[in-house]
Amino acid sequence: MSARIALKIDVDTYRGISDGTPRLASFLLSQKIPASFFISLGPDNSGWAVTRLFRHSGFLKKMKRTSALSIYGFRTALSGTLFPARPMGTSFRDQFREWRDQGFEVSPHGYDHILWHDQAATWNAQRAMCELEKVRDVYRHIFGEDPRSFAAPGWQAGEGTWQAMDSWKLLYHSDSRGTRPFFPTLNGSTLKTLEIPTTLPTWDEMLAWDGITRHNLVEETWKLLKKDQLNVWTIHAEFEGTVYFPQFHEFVERAAREGVEWVYLPKVAQTILKNPERVPCDTIKQGSLPGRAGTVTCQHG
Ligand SMILES: [Zn+2]
């Protein structure tokens, strides 16, 4: 049996939309690989990430290791600091619609990526809803309808964000890191929206591991695939869509040779939800992952 992989592409910045996403979309289309693009819809405040130098010890090492400045570019690194933040969602309306018309899922990755990343795990439902309403306004402006899924920036989720999203009646959200789809149980009550966690490490994390280089990245990722379960892989438009595109291309070629089945997250969710009684109910906790600064929301059985 060959592995099944669902591909999730996070788009955090203006440059990720204008540069990385078009390259990935046309390549995936040519390979007939389904994918979900999750795009931050508000201002590109990524310049504020620089302030994390002082808060997360791993950040500087990672900036060096992955040559973040060459990936994100000078304009992005300073966006929202020296330069005014550029709106992401409203600037690329036609482009988003085109990608969706091509068969990709195009859904929100928060409004303000930096704010969500730094604060959302502790928000109550009311605070989370304030942010989600901004997301929904922009999404409606682009597509004329409400979002059907959501992926949290920085894998940050909590009782507040998921309670607020429950009222949206999403097909699924993909906000955490874990091993299998689940219904979140928090403080004794189980929420209604299916969570499909990312199961594989990201390439920017792996490149911070000892012994991993751009030369063995594809091989080492290959070893992590699980044959007997759904693999959910998150890539970034700013990373695999630009400087690491050759490696992504190589991975896809290998997947074709080995008969990998690329699956589409909305279809995965629909299939799982046909038998909700078989879906496990799990809790979450903040945890750290090798190669990633700070903590992320992790599935906890
Ligand atoms: Zn992101």
PDB file of C-alpha atoms in Angstrom, residues 2-3 5 27 30-33 218 222 225 248-262:
ATOM      1  CA  SER A   2       1.365   3.429  -0.864  1.00  0.00           C
ATOM      2  CA  ALA A   3       1.230   6.463   1.392  1.00  0.00           C
ATOM      3  CA  ILE A   5      -0.610  12.644   1.675  1.00  0.00           C
ATOM      4  CA  PHE A  27       3.093  23.120 -10.792  1.00  0.00           C
ATOM      5  CA  SER A  30       0.288  20.312 -14.053  1.00  0.00           C
ATOM      6  CA  GLN A  31       0.808  17.277 -11.800  1.00  0.00           C
ATOM      7  CA  LYS A  32      -2.924  16.966 -10.986  1.00  0.00           C
ATOM      8  CA  ILE A  33      -2.160  17.169  -7.269  1.00  0.00           C
ATOM      9  CA  VAL A 218      13.685  14.801   0.443  1.00  0.00           C
ATOM     10  CA  TRP A 222      10.379  10.250   2.793  1.00  0.00           C
ATOM     11  CA  LEU A 225       5.833   9.087   5.825  1.00  0.00           C
ATOM     12  CA  PHE A 248       9.665  20.235  -3.445  1.00  0.00           C
ATOM     13  CA  HIS A 249       9.713  19.366  -7.145  1.00  0.00           C
ATOM     14  CA  GLU A 250      12.075  16.480  -6.402  1.00  0.00           C
ATOM     15  CA  PHE A 251       9.776  15.208  -3.645  1.00  0.00           C
ATOM     16  CA  VAL A 252       6.761  15.264  -5.953  1.00  0.00           C
ATOM     17  CA  GLU A 253       8.683  13.384  -8.655  1.00  0.00           C
ATOM     18  CA  ARG A 254       9.653  10.740  -6.152  1.00  0.00           C
ATOM     19  CA  ALA A 255       6.067  10.515  -4.906  1.00  0.00           C
ATOM     20  CA  ALA A 256       4.912   9.890  -8.486  1.00  0.00           C
ATOM     21  CA  ARG A 257       7.454   7.097  -8.913  1.00  0.00           C
ATOM     22  CA  GLU A 258       6.436   5.470  -5.627  1.00  0.00           C
ATOM     23  CA  GLY A 259       2.700   5.736  -6.248  1.00  0.00           C
ATOM     24  CA  VAL A 260       1.799   8.182  -3.478  1.00  0.00           C
ATOM     25  CA  GLU A 261      -1.885   9.073  -3.377  1.00  0.00           C
ATOM     26  CA  TRP A 262      -2.359  12.833  -2.971  1.00  0.00           C
TER      27      TRP A 262
END
